Amino acid sequence: AVELVESGGGSVQTGGSLRLSCVASGSSQSRFCMAWFRQAPGEEREQVANIDDLGYTNYADSVKGRFLISKDDRKNTLYLRMDTLQPGDTAMYYCAADLSRRHACQRAPVQYKAWGQGTQVTVSS
């Protein structure tokens, strides 16, 4: 089984930056599509960004140009660099692995079978 542990969340003011990390254990993350999701209270979980085994990335329109997903397969670690944070980015952030594919990463949460416990990001105005 793949276990994922996120860290790096916190509270920042509008315009601030954070970097989230997600360490995978139990299997190499290089074998799977990896993604960051977020969920605000009362809202559905949405994908923020994904990255495939070769490093190709996709982003939600709301974060393009502000967020950067990356990974270090030697460290089995996934990252999300978040710049120019806005109050609308406030949410619990989760990393996830789609254990069924290496590329053509999907957006739907149901495709991802391994999840971390989440890390809270709060952006104040």
Short mmCIF file of N, CA and C in Angstrom, two decimals:
data_model
loop_
_atom_site.label_atom_id
_atom_site.label_comp_id
_atom_site.label_asym_id
_atom_site.label_seq_id
_atom_site.Cartn_x
_atom_site.Cartn_y
_atom_site.Cartn_z
N ALA A 1 0.84 -1.19 0.00
CA ALA A 1 0.00 0.00 0.00
C ALA A 1 0.88 1.25 0.00
N VAL A 2 0.41 2.27 -0.70
CA VAL A 2 1.12 3.54 -0.74
C VAL A 2 0.60 4.42 0.38
N GLU A 3 1.51 4.95 1.16
CA GLU A 3 1.15 5.91 2.20
C GLU A 3 1.71 7.28 1.83
N LEU A 4 0.90 8.31 2.05
CA LEU A 4 1.28 9.67 1.70
C LEU A 4 1.14 10.56 2.93
N VAL A 5 2.15 11.38 3.17
CA VAL A 5 2.14 12.28 4.32
C VAL A 5 2.49 13.68 3.86
N GLU A 6 1.55 14.61 4.03
CA GLU A 6 1.76 15.99 3.62
C GLU A 6 2.32 16.82 4.78
N SER A 7 2.98 17.91 4.41
CA SER A 7 3.42 18.90 5.39
C SER A 7 3.59 20.24 4.67
N GLY A 8 3.76 21.30 5.45
CA GLY A 8 4.06 22.60 4.87
C GLY A 8 2.92 23.60 4.88
N GLY A 9 1.74 23.18 5.31
CA GLY A 9 0.64 24.13 5.37
C GLY A 9 0.86 25.16 6.46
N GLY A 10 -0.02 26.16 6.48
CA GLY A 10 0.08 27.19 7.49
C GLY A 10 -0.82 28.36 7.18
N SER A 11 -0.60 29.44 7.89
CA SER A 11 -1.40 30.66 7.70
C SER A 11 -0.51 31.76 7.14
N VAL A 12 -0.98 32.40 6.07
CA VAL A 12 -0.24 33.49 5.45
C VAL A 12 -1.22 34.59 5.08
N GLN A 13 -0.68 35.75 4.79
CA GLN A 13 -1.49 36.87 4.32
C GLN A 13 -1.59 36.84 2.80
N THR A 14 -2.55 37.54 2.28
CA THR A 14 -2.73 37.64 0.83
C THR A 14 -1.42 38.07 0.18
N GLY A 15 -1.08 37.35 -0.90
CA GLY A 15 0.16 37.64 -1.59
C GLY A 15 1.33 36.81 -1.13
N GLY A 16 1.16 36.07 -0.05
CA GLY A 16 2.23 35.25 0.49
C GLY A 16 2.44 33.96 -0.27
N SER A 17 3.41 33.18 0.19
CA SER A 17 3.80 31.94 -0.47
C SER A 17 3.93 30.82 0.55
N LEU A 18 3.70 29.61 0.08
CA LEU A 18 3.93 28.41 0.87
C LEU A 18 4.41 27.31 -0.07
N ARG A 19 5.13 26.34 0.48
CA ARG A 19 5.48 25.14 -0.27
C ARG A 19 5.03 23.93 0.51
N LEU A 20 4.17 23.16 -0.11
CA LEU A 20 3.70 21.92 0.48
C LEU A 20 4.58 20.76 0.01
N SER A 21 4.75 19.78 0.87
CA SER A 21 5.49 18.58 0.53
C SER A 21 4.64 17.37 0.83
N CYS A 22 4.89 16.30 0.10
CA CYS A 22 4.17 15.04 0.31
C CYS A 22 5.15 13.91 0.10
N VAL A 23 5.44 13.18 1.17
CA VAL A 23 6.37 12.06 1.11
C VAL A 23 5.59 10.77 0.93
N ALA A 24 5.99 9.99 -0.07
CA ALA A 24 5.34 8.71 -0.34
C ALA A 24 6.18 7.57 0.20
N SER A 25 5.53 6.55 0.72
CA SER A 25 6.22 5.35 1.17
C SER A 25 5.40 4.14 0.75
N GLY A 26 6.06 3.01 0.66
CA GLY A 26 5.38 1.79 0.27
C GLY A 26 5.52 1.47 -1.20
N SER A 27 5.79 2.49 -2.01
CA SER A 27 5.98 2.29 -3.44
C SER A 27 6.59 3.55 -4.01
N SER A 28 7.22 3.43 -5.15
CA SER A 28 7.83 4.60 -5.78
C SER A 28 6.77 5.46 -6.44
N GLN A 29 6.77 6.76 -6.11
CA GLN A 29 5.78 7.67 -6.71
C GLN A 29 6.01 7.82 -8.21
N SER A 30 7.22 7.47 -8.69
CA SER A 30 7.52 7.65 -10.11
C SER A 30 6.65 6.74 -10.98
N ARG A 31 6.01 5.76 -10.37
CA ARG A 31 5.19 4.82 -11.13
C ARG A 31 3.78 5.33 -11.37
N PHE A 32 3.40 6.43 -10.75
CA PHE A 32 1.99 6.84 -10.78
C PHE A 32 1.82 8.30 -11.18
N CYS A 33 0.58 8.61 -11.61
CA CYS A 33 0.15 10.00 -11.64
C CYS A 33 0.00 10.46 -10.19
N MET A 34 0.55 11.64 -9.90
CA MET A 34 0.43 12.24 -8.59
C MET A 34 -0.31 13.57 -8.74
N ALA A 35 -1.03 13.95 -7.70
CA ALA A 35 -1.81 15.18 -7.80
C ALA A 35 -1.98 15.84 -6.45
N TRP A 36 -2.25 17.11 -6.48
CA TRP A 36 -2.68 17.87 -5.31
C TRP A 36 -4.15 18.25 -5.50
N PHE A 37 -4.92 18.04 -4.45
CA PHE A 37 -6.32 18.44 -4.40
C PHE A 37 -6.50 19.40 -3.23
N ARG A 38 -7.61 20.10 -3.24
CA ARG A 38 -7.97 20.92 -2.10
C ARG A 38 -9.48 20.88 -1.88
N GLN A 39 -9.85 21.12 -0.65
CA GLN A 39 -11.26 21.11 -0.31
C GLN A 39 -11.51 22.15 0.77
N ALA A 40 -12.37 23.11 0.44
CA ALA A 40 -12.79 24.12 1.40
C ALA A 40 -14.08 23.65 2.07
N PRO A 41 -14.39 24.14 3.25
CA PRO A 41 -15.61 23.73 3.95
C PRO A 41 -16.85 23.95 3.10
N GLY A 42 -17.67 22.92 3.00
CA GLY A 42 -18.91 23.02 2.24
C GLY A 42 -18.76 22.92 0.74
N GLU A 43 -17.55 22.68 0.27
CA GLU A 43 -17.32 22.60 -1.16
C GLU A 43 -16.79 21.22 -1.54
N GLU A 44 -16.87 20.92 -2.83
CA GLU A 44 -16.36 19.64 -3.31
C GLU A 44 -14.84 19.68 -3.40
N ARG A 45 -14.24 18.50 -3.32
CA ARG A 45 -12.80 18.40 -3.49
C ARG A 45 -12.46 18.64 -4.96
N GLU A 46 -11.48 19.50 -5.19
CA GLU A 46 -11.09 19.83 -6.56
C GLU A 46 -9.59 19.62 -6.74
N GLN A 47 -9.24 19.21 -7.95
CA GLN A 47 -7.82 19.02 -8.24
C GLN A 47 -7.18 20.36 -8.55
N VAL A 48 -6.03 20.56 -7.97
CA VAL A 48 -5.26 21.78 -8.19
C VAL A 48 -4.25 21.58 -9.31
N ALA A 49 -3.55 20.45 -9.28
CA ALA A 49 -2.52 20.18 -10.27
C ALA A 49 -2.21 18.69 -10.26
N ASN A 50 -1.70 18.20 -11.40
CA ASN A 50 -1.21 16.83 -11.45
C ASN A 50 0.10 16.76 -12.21
N ILE A 51 0.81 15.65 -12.02
CA ILE A 51 2.10 15.44 -12.68
C ILE A 51 2.23 13.96 -12.99
N ASP A 52 2.69 13.66 -14.22
CA ASP A 52 2.78 12.26 -14.59
C ASP A 52 4.19 11.72 -14.37
N ASP A 53 4.43 10.47 -14.79
CA ASP A 53 5.70 9.82 -14.51
C ASP A 53 6.87 10.52 -15.20
N LEU A 54 6.60 11.20 -16.31
CA LEU A 54 7.67 11.89 -17.03
C LEU A 54 7.80 13.36 -16.61
N GLY A 55 6.93 13.80 -15.72
CA GLY A 55 7.02 15.17 -15.24
C GLY A 55 6.12 16.16 -15.95
N TYR A 56 5.26 15.69 -16.85
CA TYR A 56 4.31 16.58 -17.50
C TYR A 56 3.24 16.99 -16.49
N THR A 57 2.86 18.27 -16.54
CA THR A 57 1.98 18.82 -15.53
C THR A 57 0.70 19.41 -16.12
N ASN A 58 -0.32 19.48 -15.29
CA ASN A 58 -1.57 20.15 -15.63
C ASN A 58 -2.05 20.91 -14.40
N TYR A 59 -2.71 22.04 -14.64
CA TYR A 59 -3.16 22.89 -13.54
C TYR A 59 -4.61 23.29 -13.72
N ALA A 60 -5.28 23.50 -12.61
CA ALA A 60 -6.59 24.13 -12.65
C ALA A 60 -6.42 25.58 -13.10
N ASP A 61 -7.40 26.09 -13.81
CA ASP A 61 -7.30 27.47 -14.31
C ASP A 61 -7.10 28.47 -13.19
N SER A 62 -7.68 28.20 -12.05
CA SER A 62 -7.64 29.14 -10.93
C SER A 62 -6.25 29.32 -10.33
N VAL A 63 -5.34 28.39 -10.63
CA VAL A 63 -4.00 28.48 -10.02
C VAL A 63 -2.89 28.61 -11.05
N LYS A 64 -3.22 28.58 -12.33
CA LYS A 64 -2.19 28.69 -13.37
C LYS A 64 -1.40 29.98 -13.21
N GLY A 65 -0.10 29.84 -13.29
CA GLY A 65 0.77 31.00 -13.15
C GLY A 65 1.11 31.35 -11.71
N ARG A 66 0.43 30.71 -10.75
CA ARG A 66 0.71 30.99 -9.33
C ARG A 66 1.24 29.77 -8.59
N PHE A 67 0.81 28.59 -9.00
CA PHE A 67 1.22 27.35 -8.34
C PHE A 67 2.13 26.55 -9.25
N LEU A 68 3.04 25.79 -8.65
CA LEU A 68 3.96 24.93 -9.40
C LEU A 68 4.05 23.57 -8.72
N ILE A 69 3.66 22.53 -9.46
CA ILE A 69 3.79 21.17 -8.95
C ILE A 69 5.10 20.59 -9.46
N SER A 70 5.79 19.88 -8.58
CA SER A 70 7.04 19.25 -8.98
C SER A 70 7.26 18.01 -8.12
N LYS A 71 8.27 17.24 -8.47
CA LYS A 71 8.55 16.05 -7.68
C LYS A 71 10.02 15.72 -7.73
N ASP A 72 10.47 15.03 -6.71
CA ASP A 72 11.82 14.50 -6.66
C ASP A 72 11.69 13.00 -6.43
N ASP A 73 11.84 12.23 -7.50
CA ASP A 73 11.62 10.79 -7.39
C ASP A 73 12.69 10.11 -6.54
N ARG A 74 13.86 10.71 -6.44
CA ARG A 74 14.90 10.11 -5.58
C ARG A 74 14.49 10.18 -4.13
N LYS A 75 13.76 11.24 -3.78
CA LYS A 75 13.29 11.42 -2.41
C LYS A 75 11.86 10.94 -2.23
N ASN A 76 11.25 10.47 -3.32
CA ASN A 76 9.86 10.04 -3.27
C ASN A 76 8.95 11.13 -2.69
N THR A 77 9.20 12.35 -3.12
CA THR A 77 8.50 13.50 -2.56
C THR A 77 7.87 14.34 -3.66
N LEU A 78 6.64 14.74 -3.42
CA LEU A 78 5.86 15.61 -4.31
C LEU A 78 5.79 16.98 -3.65
N TYR A 79 5.84 18.04 -4.46
CA TYR A 79 5.81 19.41 -3.94
C TYR A 79 4.71 20.22 -4.61
N LEU A 80 4.26 21.24 -3.89
CA LEU A 80 3.39 22.24 -4.49
C LEU A 80 3.86 23.60 -3.98
N ARG A 81 4.45 24.36 -4.89
CA ARG A 81 4.86 25.71 -4.56
C ARG A 81 3.68 26.62 -4.88
N MET A 82 3.26 27.43 -3.90
CA MET A 82 2.10 28.30 -4.07
C MET A 82 2.52 29.74 -3.83
N ASP A 83 2.40 30.56 -4.84
CA ASP A 83 2.74 31.98 -4.75
C ASP A 83 1.49 32.83 -4.96
N THR A 84 1.61 34.09 -4.58
CA THR A 84 0.50 35.04 -4.73
C THR A 84 -0.80 34.45 -4.18
N LEU A 85 -0.72 33.93 -2.99
CA LEU A 85 -1.88 33.29 -2.39
C LEU A 85 -3.00 34.29 -2.12
N GLN A 86 -4.22 33.81 -2.28
CA GLN A 86 -5.41 34.63 -2.11
C GLN A 86 -6.34 33.96 -1.11
N PRO A 87 -7.24 34.71 -0.50
CA PRO A 87 -8.17 34.08 0.45
C PRO A 87 -8.95 32.91 -0.16
N GLY A 88 -9.22 32.96 -1.45
CA GLY A 88 -9.92 31.87 -2.12
C GLY A 88 -9.13 30.59 -2.19
N ASP A 89 -7.85 30.63 -1.86
CA ASP A 89 -7.02 29.43 -1.83
C ASP A 89 -7.10 28.71 -0.49
N THR A 90 -7.78 29.30 0.47
CA THR A 90 -7.92 28.69 1.78
C THR A 90 -8.67 27.37 1.67
N ALA A 91 -8.04 26.29 2.16
CA ALA A 91 -8.61 24.95 2.05
C ALA A 91 -7.69 23.96 2.74
N MET A 92 -8.20 22.74 2.88
CA MET A 92 -7.34 21.63 3.23
C MET A 92 -6.77 21.09 1.94
N TYR A 93 -5.46 20.91 1.91
CA TYR A 93 -4.78 20.42 0.71
C TYR A 93 -4.34 18.98 0.93
N TYR A 94 -4.60 18.15 -0.09
CA TYR A 94 -4.29 16.73 -0.03
C TYR A 94 -3.42 16.34 -1.22
N CYS A 95 -2.46 15.46 -0.99
CA CYS A 95 -1.80 14.83 -2.13
C CYS A 95 -2.43 13.46 -2.34
N ALA A 96 -2.35 13.00 -3.58
CA ALA A 96 -3.02 11.76 -3.94
C ALA A 96 -2.27 11.07 -5.06
N ALA A 97 -2.41 9.76 -5.13
CA ALA A 97 -1.78 8.95 -6.17
C ALA A 97 -2.83 8.14 -6.91
N ASP A 98 -2.77 8.20 -8.24
CA ASP A 98 -3.61 7.32 -9.06
C ASP A 98 -2.80 6.07 -9.34
N LEU A 99 -3.12 5.01 -8.65
CA LEU A 99 -2.34 3.79 -8.71
C LEU A 99 -2.55 3.01 -10.00
N SER A 100 -3.46 3.50 -10.86
CA SER A 100 -3.79 2.74 -12.07
C SER A 100 -3.13 3.29 -13.33
N ARG A 101 -2.43 4.44 -13.22
CA ARG A 101 -1.86 5.01 -14.44
C ARG A 101 -0.60 5.81 -14.16
N ARG A 102 0.25 5.87 -15.20
CA ARG A 102 1.49 6.65 -15.12
C ARG A 102 1.35 8.00 -15.82
N HIS A 103 0.47 8.08 -16.84
CA HIS A 103 0.33 9.31 -17.60
C HIS A 103 -1.14 9.48 -17.98
N ALA A 104 -1.41 10.51 -18.79
CA ALA A 104 -2.80 10.89 -19.06
C ALA A 104 -3.55 11.02 -17.74
N CYS A 105 -2.96 11.81 -16.83
CA CYS A 105 -3.50 11.93 -15.48
C CYS A 105 -4.92 12.52 -15.51
N GLN A 106 -5.76 11.98 -14.69
CA GLN A 106 -7.16 12.39 -14.63
C GLN A 106 -7.39 13.44 -13.55
N ARG A 107 -8.52 14.12 -13.66
CA ARG A 107 -8.86 15.17 -12.68
C ARG A 107 -9.76 14.68 -11.55
N ALA A 108 -10.56 13.67 -11.83
CA ALA A 108 -11.59 13.28 -10.87
C ALA A 108 -10.99 12.63 -9.62
N PRO A 109 -11.41 13.05 -8.45
CA PRO A 109 -10.90 12.46 -7.21
C PRO A 109 -11.10 10.95 -7.14
N VAL A 110 -12.16 10.43 -7.74
CA VAL A 110 -12.46 9.01 -7.65
C VAL A 110 -11.37 8.15 -8.28
N GLN A 111 -10.58 8.72 -9.18
CA GLN A 111 -9.51 7.98 -9.83
C GLN A 111 -8.33 7.72 -8.89
N TYR A 112 -8.22 8.49 -7.84
CA TYR A 112 -7.07 8.46 -6.95
C TYR A 112 -7.40 7.62 -5.71
N LYS A 113 -6.63 6.55 -5.53
CA LYS A 113 -6.96 5.60 -4.48
C LYS A 113 -6.09 5.74 -3.24
N ALA A 114 -5.02 6.50 -3.34
CA ALA A 114 -4.16 6.73 -2.17
C ALA A 114 -4.18 8.21 -1.84
N TRP A 115 -4.42 8.52 -0.57
CA TRP A 115 -4.56 9.92 -0.13
C TRP A 115 -3.76 10.15 1.14
N GLY A 116 -3.26 11.37 1.25
CA GLY A 116 -2.67 11.78 2.51
C GLY A 116 -3.75 12.29 3.46
N GLN A 117 -3.31 12.70 4.64
CA GLN A 117 -4.25 13.14 5.67
C GLN A 117 -4.65 14.60 5.50
N GLY A 118 -3.91 15.34 4.69
CA GLY A 118 -4.21 16.73 4.43
C GLY A 118 -3.39 17.69 5.27
N THR A 119 -3.20 18.88 4.74
CA THR A 119 -2.52 19.95 5.46
C THR A 119 -3.29 21.23 5.18
N GLN A 120 -3.56 22.00 6.24
CA GLN A 120 -4.42 23.19 6.13
C GLN A 120 -3.63 24.40 5.63
N VAL A 121 -4.22 25.09 4.67
CA VAL A 121 -3.69 26.35 4.18
C VAL A 121 -4.75 27.42 4.41
N THR A 122 -4.36 28.47 5.12
CA THR A 122 -5.28 29.57 5.42
C THR A 122 -4.65 30.88 4.96
N VAL A 123 -5.38 31.61 4.12
CA VAL A 123 -4.90 32.88 3.59
C VAL A 123 -5.82 33.98 4.07
N SER A 124 -5.27 34.93 4.78
CA SER A 124 -6.07 36.01 5.33
C SER A 124 -5.84 37.29 4.52
N SER A 125 -6.88 38.11 4.47
CA SER A 125 -6.81 39.35 3.69
C SER A 125 -6.29 40.49 4.54
#
